[in-house]
Each structure stands twice: as structure tokens, then as C-alpha cells.
mmCIF file of C-alpha atoms in Angstrom:
data_model
loop_
_atom_site.group_PDB
_atom_site.id
_atom_site.type_symbol
_atom_site.label_atom_id
_atom_site.label_comp_id
_atom_site.label_asym_id
_atom_site.label_seq_id
_atom_site.Cartn_x
_atom_site.Cartn_y
_atom_site.Cartn_z
ATOM 1 C CA MET A 1 27.890 -44.618 -24.692
ATOM 2 C CA GLY A 2 27.096 -42.581 -22.279
ATOM 3 C CA MET A 3 24.363 -39.148 -23.151
ATOM 4 C CA GLN A 4 26.248 -36.777 -24.982
ATOM 5 C CA ALA A 5 25.706 -33.953 -25.990
ATOM 6 C CA GLY A 6 24.186 -33.304 -28.959
ATOM 7 C CA ASP A 7 22.600 -36.535 -28.927
ATOM 8 C CA THR A 8 19.017 -36.873 -30.046
ATOM 9 C CA VAL A 9 16.827 -37.868 -26.193
ATOM 10 C CA LEU A 10 13.441 -39.484 -26.265
ATOM 11 C CA VAL A 11 11.841 -38.863 -23.723
ATOM 12 C CA THR A 12 8.425 -41.020 -22.814
ATOM 13 C CA GLY A 13 5.954 -39.210 -20.604
ATOM 14 C CA ALA A 14 6.881 -36.097 -21.151
ATOM 15 C CA THR A 15 3.797 -33.899 -19.988
ATOM 16 C CA GLY A 16 3.604 -36.222 -17.078
ATOM 17 C CA TYR A 17 5.848 -34.589 -12.795
ATOM 18 C CA ILE A 18 8.535 -36.474 -13.574
ATOM 19 C CA GLY A 19 9.737 -36.275 -18.113
ATOM 20 C CA GLY A 20 8.713 -33.592 -17.654
ATOM 21 C CA ARG A 21 11.333 -31.809 -15.578
ATOM 22 C CA LEU A 22 13.225 -34.711 -16.608
ATOM 23 C CA ALA A 23 12.868 -32.576 -20.588
ATOM 24 C CA GLU A 24 12.955 -29.482 -19.156
ATOM 25 C CA ARG A 25 16.551 -29.650 -18.001
ATOM 26 C CA LEU A 26 18.099 -31.519 -20.519
ATOM 27 C CA VAL A 27 16.636 -29.282 -23.298
ATOM 28 C CA THR A 28 18.411 -26.275 -20.613
ATOM 29 C CA GLU A 29 21.691 -27.393 -19.736
ATOM 30 C CA GLU A 30 22.799 -31.025 -21.654
ATOM 31 C CA GLY A 31 22.915 -29.752 -25.196
ATOM 32 C CA VAL A 32 20.744 -32.835 -26.058
ATOM 33 C CA HIS A 33 18.413 -31.999 -28.805
ATOM 34 C CA VAL A 34 14.832 -33.338 -26.876
ATOM 35 C CA ARG A 35 12.084 -35.686 -27.449
ATOM 36 C CA GLY A 36 8.761 -36.003 -26.073
ATOM 37 C CA LEU A 37 6.511 -38.816 -26.381
ATOM 38 C CA VAL A 38 2.483 -37.577 -25.699
ATOM 39 C CA ARG A 39 -0.163 -39.313 -26.082
ATOM 40 C CA ASN A 40 -2.713 -35.493 -25.863
ATOM 41 C CA PRO A 41 0.077 -33.295 -27.656
ATOM 42 C CA ALA A 42 -2.525 -30.192 -26.561
ATOM 43 C CA LYS A 43 -1.440 -30.924 -23.058
ATOM 44 C CA ALA A 44 2.041 -30.083 -24.741
ATOM 45 C CA ALA A 45 2.282 -26.282 -25.562
ATOM 46 C CA GLU A 46 4.532 -25.773 -22.625
ATOM 47 C CA LEU A 47 7.375 -28.800 -23.311
ATOM 48 C CA ALA A 48 7.082 -27.049 -27.698
ATOM 49 C CA ARG A 49 7.342 -24.071 -25.775
ATOM 50 C CA ARG A 50 10.986 -24.595 -24.253
ATOM 51 C CA GLY A 51 12.400 -26.071 -27.216
ATOM 52 C CA ILE A 52 11.681 -29.718 -26.790
ATOM 53 C CA GLU A 53 10.015 -31.074 -29.888
ATOM 54 C CA VAL A 54 7.191 -33.061 -29.881
ATOM 55 C CA VAL A 55 6.729 -36.464 -30.287
ATOM 56 C CA PRO A 56 2.347 -37.650 -30.061
ATOM 57 C CA GLY A 57 2.488 -41.945 -29.464
ATOM 58 C CA ASP A 58 1.650 -44.089 -26.789
ATOM 59 C CA ILE A 59 4.114 -46.725 -25.531
ATOM 60 C CA THR A 60 0.743 -49.376 -25.550
ATOM 61 C CA ASP A 61 0.726 -48.383 -29.240
ATOM 62 C CA PRO A 62 4.367 -50.282 -30.853
ATOM 63 C CA ALA A 63 3.863 -48.846 -34.363
ATOM 64 C CA SER A 64 3.863 -44.617 -32.733
ATOM 65 C CA LEU A 65 7.108 -45.195 -31.303
ATOM 66 C CA GLN A 66 9.224 -46.709 -33.818
ATOM 67 C CA GLY A 67 9.685 -42.964 -34.835
ATOM 68 C CA ALA A 68 9.822 -41.701 -32.192
ATOM 69 C CA MET A 69 12.816 -43.732 -31.469
ATOM 70 C CA ALA A 70 14.746 -43.624 -35.131
ATOM 71 C CA GLY A 71 17.108 -41.697 -34.702
ATOM 72 C CA CYS A 72 17.576 -41.760 -30.915
ATOM 73 C CA GLN A 73 20.936 -41.976 -29.106
ATOM 74 C CA VAL A 74 19.319 -42.482 -25.189
ATOM 75 C CA VAL A 75 15.697 -42.744 -24.408
ATOM 76 C CA PHE A 76 14.625 -42.083 -21.038
ATOM 77 C CA HIS A 77 11.252 -44.120 -19.945
ATOM 78 C CA ALA A 78 9.381 -42.548 -17.844
ATOM 79 C CA ALA A 79 5.785 -42.666 -18.604
ATOM 80 C CA ALA A 80 3.798 -45.017 -16.264
ATOM 81 C CA TRP A 81 0.157 -46.103 -14.819
ATOM 82 C CA VAL A 82 0.642 -43.952 -11.538
ATOM 83 C CA SER A 83 -3.299 -43.636 -11.006
ATOM 84 C CA GLU A 84 -3.845 -45.938 -8.086
ATOM 85 C CA ALA A 85 -8.224 -46.631 -9.923
ATOM 86 C CA GLY A 86 -7.103 -48.576 -12.575
ATOM 87 C CA SER A 87 -7.623 -52.756 -13.662
ATOM 88 C CA ARG A 88 -5.125 -55.559 -13.651
ATOM 89 C CA ASP A 89 -5.019 -55.336 -17.130
ATOM 90 C CA GLU A 90 -5.233 -51.988 -17.321
ATOM 91 C CA VAL A 91 -1.962 -51.272 -15.520
ATOM 92 C CA TRP A 92 -0.542 -53.938 -16.990
ATOM 93 C CA ALA A 93 -1.049 -53.327 -20.948
ATOM 94 C CA VAL A 94 0.989 -49.477 -19.782
ATOM 95 C CA ASN A 95 3.646 -50.266 -17.667
ATOM 96 C CA VAL A 96 4.390 -53.949 -18.232
ATOM 97 C CA GLN A 97 3.340 -54.609 -21.948
ATOM 98 C CA GLY A 98 4.128 -50.828 -22.765
ATOM 99 C CA THR A 99 7.737 -51.439 -21.405
ATOM 100 C CA GLN A 100 8.249 -54.044 -23.377
ATOM 101 C CA ASN A 101 7.337 -51.998 -26.505
ATOM 102 C CA VAL A 102 9.742 -48.785 -24.932
ATOM 103 C CA VAL A 103 12.366 -51.970 -24.864
ATOM 104 C CA ASP A 104 11.322 -53.511 -28.276
ATOM 105 C CA ALA A 105 10.951 -50.140 -30.254
ATOM 106 C CA ALA A 106 14.595 -49.720 -29.004
ATOM 107 C CA LEU A 107 16.731 -52.695 -29.929
ATOM 108 C CA ALA A 108 14.984 -51.736 -33.739
ATOM 109 C CA ALA A 109 15.187 -48.844 -32.894
ATOM 110 C CA GLY A 110 19.914 -49.099 -31.416
ATOM 111 C CA VAL A 111 19.529 -47.090 -28.862
ATOM 112 C CA GLN A 112 22.405 -46.738 -27.035
ATOM 113 C CA ARG A 113 20.949 -45.932 -23.877
ATOM 114 C CA LEU A 114 17.944 -46.531 -21.974
ATOM 115 C CA VAL A 115 17.201 -45.466 -18.746
ATOM 116 C CA HIS A 116 13.504 -46.917 -17.228
ATOM 117 C CA VAL A 117 12.134 -45.040 -13.857
ATOM 118 C CA SER A 118 10.797 -46.952 -11.322
ATOM 119 C CA SER A 119 10.719 -47.056 -8.129
ATOM 120 C CA CYS A 120 11.946 -48.043 -4.929
ATOM 121 C CA ALA A 121 8.077 -49.422 -3.878
ATOM 122 C CA VAL A 122 10.226 -52.461 -6.036
ATOM 123 C CA TYR A 123 10.890 -53.776 -2.441
ATOM 124 C CA GLY A 124 7.042 -54.771 -1.437
ATOM 125 C CA SER A 125 6.948 -52.009 2.047
ATOM 126 C CA LEU A 126 9.732 -53.984 3.390
ATOM 127 C CA GLN A 127 10.024 -52.281 6.824
ATOM 128 C CA GLN A 128 13.685 -52.699 7.041
ATOM 129 C CA PHE A 129 16.359 -49.223 7.494
ATOM 130 C CA ASP A 130 18.885 -48.900 4.970
ATOM 131 C CA ILE A 131 17.519 -50.831 1.667
ATOM 132 C CA ASP A 132 19.677 -51.187 -1.054
ATOM 133 C CA GLU A 133 19.998 -52.917 -4.170
ATOM 134 C CA GLU A 134 20.994 -55.897 -3.428
ATOM 135 C CA THR A 135 17.314 -56.835 -1.730
ATOM 136 C CA PRO A 136 14.615 -58.719 -4.077
ATOM 137 C CA PRO A 137 12.349 -56.723 -5.754
ATOM 138 C CA ARG A 138 8.697 -59.228 -3.933
ATOM 139 C CA ARG A 139 5.459 -58.998 -4.832
ATOM 140 C CA THR A 140 2.855 -58.685 -2.429
ATOM 141 C CA GLY A 141 -0.468 -57.664 -4.199
ATOM 142 C CA ASN A 142 -0.270 -54.256 -5.083
ATOM 143 C CA LEU A 143 -0.887 -53.739 -8.697
ATOM 144 C CA TYR A 144 1.497 -50.899 -8.781
ATOM 145 C CA ALA A 145 4.354 -51.756 -7.044
ATOM 146 C CA ASP A 146 4.407 -55.625 -8.645
ATOM 147 C CA SER A 147 3.605 -54.211 -12.311
ATOM 148 C CA LYS A 148 6.801 -52.034 -11.442
ATOM 149 C CA VAL A 149 8.288 -54.985 -10.260
ATOM 150 C CA GLU A 150 7.756 -56.505 -13.674
ATOM 151 C CA ALA A 151 8.358 -53.677 -15.855
ATOM 152 C CA GLU A 152 11.850 -54.329 -13.952
ATOM 153 C CA GLU A 153 12.221 -57.775 -15.530
ATOM 154 C CA VAL A 154 11.011 -56.360 -19.188
ATOM 155 C CA VAL A 155 14.224 -54.667 -18.754
ATOM 156 C CA PHE A 156 17.409 -56.446 -16.607
ATOM 157 C CA ARG A 157 15.922 -59.085 -19.697
ATOM 158 C CA ALA A 158 16.252 -57.016 -22.438
ATOM 159 C CA TRP A 159 19.359 -56.342 -20.812
ATOM 160 C CA GLN A 160 21.275 -60.257 -20.106
ATOM 161 C CA GLU A 161 19.080 -61.604 -23.361
ATOM 162 C CA GLN A 162 19.875 -58.959 -26.386
ATOM 163 C CA GLY A 163 22.550 -56.373 -24.426
ATOM 164 C CA LEU A 164 20.174 -53.844 -24.526
ATOM 165 C CA ALA A 165 22.080 -51.248 -22.084
ATOM 166 C CA VAL A 166 20.133 -50.725 -19.704
ATOM 167 C CA VAL A 167 19.800 -48.471 -16.247
ATOM 168 C CA VAL A 168 17.042 -48.532 -13.565
ATOM 169 C CA ALA A 169 16.904 -46.037 -11.162
ATOM 170 C CA ARG A 170 14.119 -45.751 -8.489
ATOM 171 C CA PRO A 171 13.171 -43.362 -6.798
ATOM 172 C CA SER A 172 11.851 -42.600 -3.165
ATOM 173 C CA GLN A 173 8.665 -40.206 -2.662
ATOM 174 C CA VAL A 174 9.383 -36.784 -5.038
ATOM 175 C CA TYR A 175 7.948 -34.445 -3.649
ATOM 176 C CA GLY A 176 8.589 -30.276 -5.119
ATOM 177 C CA LEU A 177 7.462 -27.435 -7.084
ATOM 178 C CA GLY A 178 3.856 -29.355 -9.017
ATOM 179 C CA SER A 179 4.473 -32.730 -7.396
ATOM 180 C CA PRO A 180 0.847 -34.173 -7.764
ATOM 181 C CA GLN A 181 1.510 -37.212 -4.513
ATOM 182 C CA PHE A 182 3.607 -34.943 -2.029
ATOM 183 C CA THR A 183 3.668 -31.558 -2.876
ATOM 184 C CA LEU A 184 -0.224 -30.496 -4.512
ATOM 185 C CA ARG A 185 -2.364 -33.455 -2.761
ATOM 186 C CA PRO A 186 -1.060 -32.911 0.845
ATOM 187 C CA LEU A 187 -1.623 -29.168 0.486
ATOM 188 C CA GLU A 188 -4.969 -29.523 -0.787
ATOM 189 C CA ALA A 189 -5.354 -31.965 2.144
ATOM 190 C CA ILE A 190 -4.144 -29.549 4.463
ATOM 191 C CA ARG A 191 -6.644 -26.873 2.969
ATOM 192 C CA SER A 192 -9.628 -28.603 2.841
ATOM 193 C CA GLY A 193 -9.191 -30.199 6.549
ATOM 194 C CA LYS A 194 -8.599 -33.660 6.389
ATOM 195 C CA MET A 195 -4.698 -34.538 6.600
ATOM 196 C CA LEU A 196 -4.716 -36.521 9.493
ATOM 197 C CA LEU A 197 -1.105 -37.105 11.576
ATOM 198 C CA ILE A 198 -1.322 -40.873 11.892
ATOM 199 C CA ASP A 199 -0.169 -41.765 15.511
ATOM 200 C CA GLY A 200 0.977 -38.408 15.977
ATOM 201 C CA GLY A 201 3.554 -38.431 12.844
ATOM 202 C CA ARG A 202 5.728 -39.935 14.000
ATOM 203 C CA HIS A 203 6.426 -42.062 10.783
ATOM 204 C CA LEU A 204 8.836 -42.279 8.430
ATOM 205 C CA CYS A 205 9.226 -39.946 4.741
ATOM 206 C CA LYS A 206 11.368 -41.084 2.310
ATOM 207 C CA PRO A 207 11.614 -37.813 0.393
ATOM 208 C CA ILE A 208 13.790 -36.879 -2.760
ATOM 209 C CA TYR A 209 13.532 -33.775 -4.000
ATOM 210 C CA ILE A 210 12.558 -33.199 -7.834
ATOM 211 C CA ASP A 211 15.959 -31.867 -9.318
ATOM 212 C CA ASN A 212 18.221 -34.191 -7.012
ATOM 213 C CA LEU A 213 16.183 -37.190 -9.063
ATOM 214 C CA VAL A 214 16.383 -35.926 -11.624
ATOM 215 C CA ASP A 215 20.903 -35.472 -11.316
ATOM 216 C CA GLY A 216 20.178 -39.196 -11.508
ATOM 217 C CA LEU A 217 18.854 -39.926 -13.982
ATOM 218 C CA ILE A 218 20.894 -37.609 -16.277
ATOM 219 C CA CYS A 219 24.344 -39.641 -14.596
ATOM 220 C CA CYS A 220 21.988 -42.547 -14.961
ATOM 221 C CA ALA A 221 22.630 -42.187 -18.774
ATOM 222 C CA LYS A 222 25.777 -40.785 -18.922
ATOM 223 C CA VAL A 223 28.122 -43.677 -16.845
ATOM 224 C CA GLU A 224 29.334 -46.616 -17.514
ATOM 225 C CA ALA A 225 28.780 -48.350 -14.655
ATOM 226 C CA ALA A 226 25.429 -47.947 -14.263
ATOM 227 C CA VAL A 227 25.113 -50.308 -17.431
ATOM 228 C CA GLY A 228 22.865 -53.441 -16.524
ATOM 229 C CA GLN A 229 22.528 -52.387 -13.091
ATOM 230 C CA ALA A 230 19.513 -50.504 -9.909
ATOM 231 C CA PHE A 231 20.180 -47.121 -8.398
ATOM 232 C CA ASN A 232 18.207 -45.968 -5.393
ATOM 233 C CA PHE A 233 17.696 -42.468 -5.134
ATOM 234 C CA THR A 234 16.451 -40.940 -2.591
ATOM 235 C CA ASP A 235 18.207 -37.559 -0.068
ATOM 236 C CA GLY A 236 19.037 -39.151 3.225
ATOM 237 C CA PRO A 237 17.576 -40.306 6.138
ATOM 238 C CA PRO A 238 14.109 -40.758 6.418
ATOM 239 C CA VAL A 239 11.888 -37.631 8.193
ATOM 240 C CA PRO A 240 8.757 -37.305 10.290
ATOM 241 C CA TRP A 241 5.648 -37.051 8.243
ATOM 242 C CA ARG A 242 4.522 -34.217 11.034
ATOM 243 C CA GLU A 243 7.423 -32.465 9.753
ATOM 244 C CA PHE A 244 7.651 -33.632 6.179
ATOM 245 C CA PHE A 245 3.624 -31.646 6.083
ATOM 246 C CA GLY A 246 4.205 -29.429 8.300
ATOM 247 C CA ALA A 247 6.124 -27.539 6.093
ATOM 248 C CA TYR A 248 3.192 -27.065 4.207
ATOM 249 C CA ALA A 249 1.782 -26.602 6.886
ATOM 250 C CA ARG A 250 3.705 -23.378 7.866
ATOM 251 C CA MET A 251 2.938 -22.053 3.676
ATOM 252 C CA LEU A 252 -0.835 -22.150 4.060
ATOM 253 C CA GLY A 253 -0.017 -20.686 8.561
ATOM 254 C CA VAL A 254 -1.374 -24.130 10.279
ATOM 255 C CA GLU A 255 -0.005 -23.551 13.387
ATOM 256 C CA ARG A 256 -1.262 -27.615 14.320
ATOM 257 C CA LEU A 257 -2.081 -30.594 11.840
ATOM 258 C CA PRO A 258 -5.040 -32.895 13.633
ATOM 259 C CA ALA A 259 -2.866 -35.779 14.103
ATOM 260 C CA ALA A 260 -5.274 -39.630 15.325
ATOM 261 C CA PRO A 261 -4.119 -42.875 16.071
ATOM 262 C CA TYR A 262 -4.141 -45.306 13.634
ATOM 263 C CA PRO A 263 -6.681 -47.221 14.144
ATOM 264 C CA VAL A 264 -8.661 -43.709 14.096
ATOM 265 C CA ALA A 265 -7.357 -42.823 11.088
ATOM 266 C CA TRP A 266 -8.015 -46.420 9.331
ATOM 267 C CA LEU A 267 -11.513 -46.408 10.328
ATOM 268 C CA ALA A 268 -11.551 -42.161 8.836
ATOM 269 C CA ALA A 269 -9.941 -43.218 5.639
ATOM 270 C CA ALA A 270 -13.144 -46.019 5.640
ATOM 271 C CA LEU A 271 -15.053 -42.793 5.880
ATOM 272 C CA PHE A 272 -13.800 -39.989 3.577
ATOM 273 C CA GLU A 273 -13.848 -43.415 0.454
ATOM 274 C CA LEU A 274 -17.840 -44.392 1.856
ATOM 275 C CA GLN A 275 -18.456 -40.501 1.607
ATOM 276 C CA ALA A 276 -16.538 -39.801 -1.646
ATOM 277 C CA ALA A 277 -18.103 -42.785 -3.130
ATOM 278 C CA VAL A 278 -21.527 -41.562 -2.688
ATOM 279 C CA ARG A 279 -20.784 -38.386 -4.003
ATOM 280 C CA GLY A 280 -19.000 -40.087 -7.251
ATOM 281 C CA ARG A 281 -15.354 -38.971 -6.570
ATOM 282 C CA LYS A 282 -11.995 -39.904 -5.356
ATOM 283 C CA ALA A 283 -11.032 -39.730 -1.125
ATOM 284 C CA SER A 284 -7.825 -37.497 -1.083
ATOM 285 C CA LEU A 285 -7.479 -40.349 2.371
ATOM 286 C CA ASN A 286 -7.370 -43.237 1.686
ATOM 287 C CA ARG A 287 -7.172 -46.724 3.616
ATOM 288 C CA ARG A 288 -3.640 -47.108 1.084
ATOM 289 C CA VAL A 289 -2.951 -43.667 1.719
ATOM 290 C CA VAL A 290 -3.731 -44.176 5.750
ATOM 291 C CA LYS A 291 -1.233 -48.079 5.382
ATOM 292 C CA ALA A 292 1.282 -46.330 3.254
ATOM 293 C CA LEU A 293 1.899 -43.522 6.281
ATOM 294 C CA ARG A 294 2.702 -45.965 8.735
ATOM 295 C CA SER A 295 5.479 -46.673 6.913
ATOM 296 C CA ASN A 296 8.961 -47.714 8.974
ATOM 297 C CA ASN A 297 11.721 -48.223 7.140
ATOM 298 C CA SER A 298 14.600 -46.161 4.079
ATOM 299 C CA PHE A 299 16.921 -46.691 1.680
ATOM 300 C CA SER A 300 20.313 -46.182 0.744
ATOM 301 C CA ASN A 301 21.332 -44.781 -1.681
ATOM 302 C CA ARG A 302 24.877 -45.196 -0.920
ATOM 303 C CA LYS A 303 25.308 -46.826 -4.666
ATOM 304 C CA ALA A 304 24.178 -44.366 -6.301
ATOM 305 C CA ARG A 305 26.916 -41.928 -4.757
ATOM 306 C CA THR A 306 29.589 -43.950 -5.169
ATOM 307 C CA VAL A 307 29.248 -45.800 -8.624
ATOM 308 C CA LEU A 308 26.953 -42.272 -11.128
ATOM 309 C CA GLY A 309 28.524 -39.428 -8.548
ATOM 310 C CA TRP A 310 26.004 -38.624 -7.222
ATOM 311 C CA GLU A 311 24.921 -36.328 -4.615
ATOM 312 C CA PRO A 312 21.784 -34.586 -3.881
ATOM 313 C CA ARG A 313 22.404 -30.716 -4.199
ATOM 314 C CA VAL A 314 18.999 -29.888 -2.519
ATOM 315 C CA ASP A 315 17.921 -30.576 1.519
ATOM 316 C CA LEU A 316 14.800 -30.712 2.769
ATOM 317 C CA ALA A 317 14.651 -27.050 3.952
ATOM 318 C CA GLU A 318 15.835 -25.311 0.473
ATOM 319 C CA GLY A 319 13.637 -27.811 -1.535
ATOM 320 C CA MET A 320 11.005 -26.496 0.702
ATOM 321 C CA ARG A 321 12.038 -23.461 0.261
ATOM 322 C CA ARG A 322 12.083 -23.651 -3.332
ATOM 323 C CA THR A 323 8.374 -25.295 -3.616
ATOM 324 C CA GLU A 324 6.770 -22.509 -1.770
ATOM 325 C CA ALA A 325 8.401 -20.140 -4.091
ATOM 326 C CA TRP A 326 6.313 -22.602 -7.146
ATOM 327 C CA LEU A 327 3.943 -22.495 -5.730
ATOM 328 C CA ARG A 328 3.029 -19.811 -5.117
ATOM 329 C CA ALA A 329 4.554 -18.447 -8.760
ATOM 330 C CA ASN A 330 1.878 -21.026 -9.600
ATOM 331 C CA GLY A 331 -1.388 -19.678 -7.707
ATOM 332 C CA TYR A 332 -0.972 -22.384 -5.304
ATOM 333 C CA LEU A 333 -0.847 -20.192 -2.635
ATOM 334 C CA GLU A 334 -0.610 -16.528 -1.826
ATOM 335 C CA LYS A 335 1.362 -13.763 -3.251
ATOM 336 C CA LYS A 336 3.437 -13.421 -0.364
ATOM 337 C CA ARG A 337 2.406 -9.605 0.363
ATOM 338 C CA PRO A 338 5.144 -7.065 0.073
#
């Protein structure tokens, strides 16, 4: 059974970016009772104010999941280790064993559907266009990406061997509102003069606006044909980084962003890392970021559109307009003078 009005729905990672926006929209638009699993209830005051039942717990603590899932029909698993810092053991404990714990608890609680938030990172930075879901995930040695590959294997195994109705969502680069990685971070880099366009910013970004993704996750929970399937979520054709970052530059009144060829940017990033290490901080521009900004590939969203009936409703121009309004309202940008 897909999600219906009146259901009790659990969102893991509810104080995170994707989980938070999902929980908020589920409670206001879908007529379901939403529980948010949160490690730190102090961070969840806003969720509680919006009518979400805050349940303390941790996906690395199986006992806490039993109570959280009791009586739930649908689970959205959005909790993950996303930080670039962390050992393999730390990342695996959350992304792989944590997912196994969620799956086990869902089976024990008789959950009717589990929607697992994965990532297009599972394709291992394959440099091809229109990568679709027939393309097998691959490990490349990147801790985060490899952990997401293994987490998907856990989820699909529960479907194949134990009949848990699962759906795997693979977002591309999620921006909009308070996105830590693709909104707040570039904004800060531009503001502090540390944004470099690699090779003139001609390489490709694969954006998806946060509410387009949430629309897709809700489809994953409702559509019967989605069960047992993985879906890419991306807004459409890729966009050059100069256009994507250029939108943030305009919000800050910056006319032109500095550009550098890849080898120069790589060296600059190595220097930033060194400087940051001396100060005991993390570099906002590092070599991993520089490498990611040189990627030329794209993901197909055809399957999500045909099987789920999903359409990305918000295009880049409108997404950036809504993002700017959110950033101004939340003090990240000066309010526009009337």
C-alpha cells in the first residue's frame, strides 16, 4: 500500500536539510501524522512548532528505532553521514549499518513502504551523459559514495529476500532554501572571495531544486509501480557552473567571478587546505571540491517522469528566485531596500 491521508509516517534525519523540508511538507500538504527521528531534540523546536511529533533516537541505536516505528505505515530514510570528514568506520556505522538497522526495524514493525534517500553519487562520477537507472552503481574509493552504494544493497536485499516494499531515490545536486552544500557554501565562498570558476565554469552542474526532490519523494511513497525500483531525481539537462554560481554572485552584487584553469585551481585548493589545517579549520575550497567541479556528465530523469508521473515544477530561474527570497528572509543576505 502506498502512503495515504491519515497514515503515520516516520522521517529519519528530520533535523537535516532534505528530511526537514520533507517533514514540513508532509505535515502541511499530505494529511499524514509525521514523526521526526532526531538525535538532538534541542535542534527540533522548529519541527515541533510545525506539528511534527519529535521522537528522540538514532539510526545507529536499533532499540530507539523500535519505538519510533511502532504503528508507522511509511518510513522515509533521509538520515546519513554527509560530512567530508570521518573515518571509514564512522561513515559505515551511519550510512550502511544505520540503514540495516532502519530496514530491520521496518520489517519488525510491519511498515508498508520504505523510501530510501540515496544519491546519484552511487554511479561513481561516471563521465557520461544521460546516466540512467540501468547503469550499475560502482565503487570508486570515495567513502561517501561507496557507503551509499552499500546502503542501497542493504535496502534492495530487504526487498528481494524479505519482501519489504522499498523505493530508492537518487537525487543529483540539491540546491535551494538552506541547502548546506549547494546554496550556503557557494554563497559564503563568493562572499569571502574564495570562489573560483574552474576552466571558466564551463563544466556541468546537475541541479535539483529541493521542492522538486520532495515532490519526487512523495511520489515514491504513493505510486505502486515504484516498489523495488531506483529513481534518479534531477531537474533536467545539466547547467554550466558559471551559470549556477553566477546566480548567487548576482544576489551578492558580484559582477564577475574569478576563473582559473584546473591545474591552478587544484594548487590553490591544496594551499587553502594547508592554510586551514594550520588554523585547525576545514577548507571551504579543497581538492575534492575542485575535482567535482570539473565533472562533465548528467543523469536522466526519464524513469521518474514516466513511472512516477513526476515533473520538476520549479526551473532554475524560479528556484533561484525562491532561494534568494529565503536567504534574505533568514538573514543570509541583506534585505532588499524598497
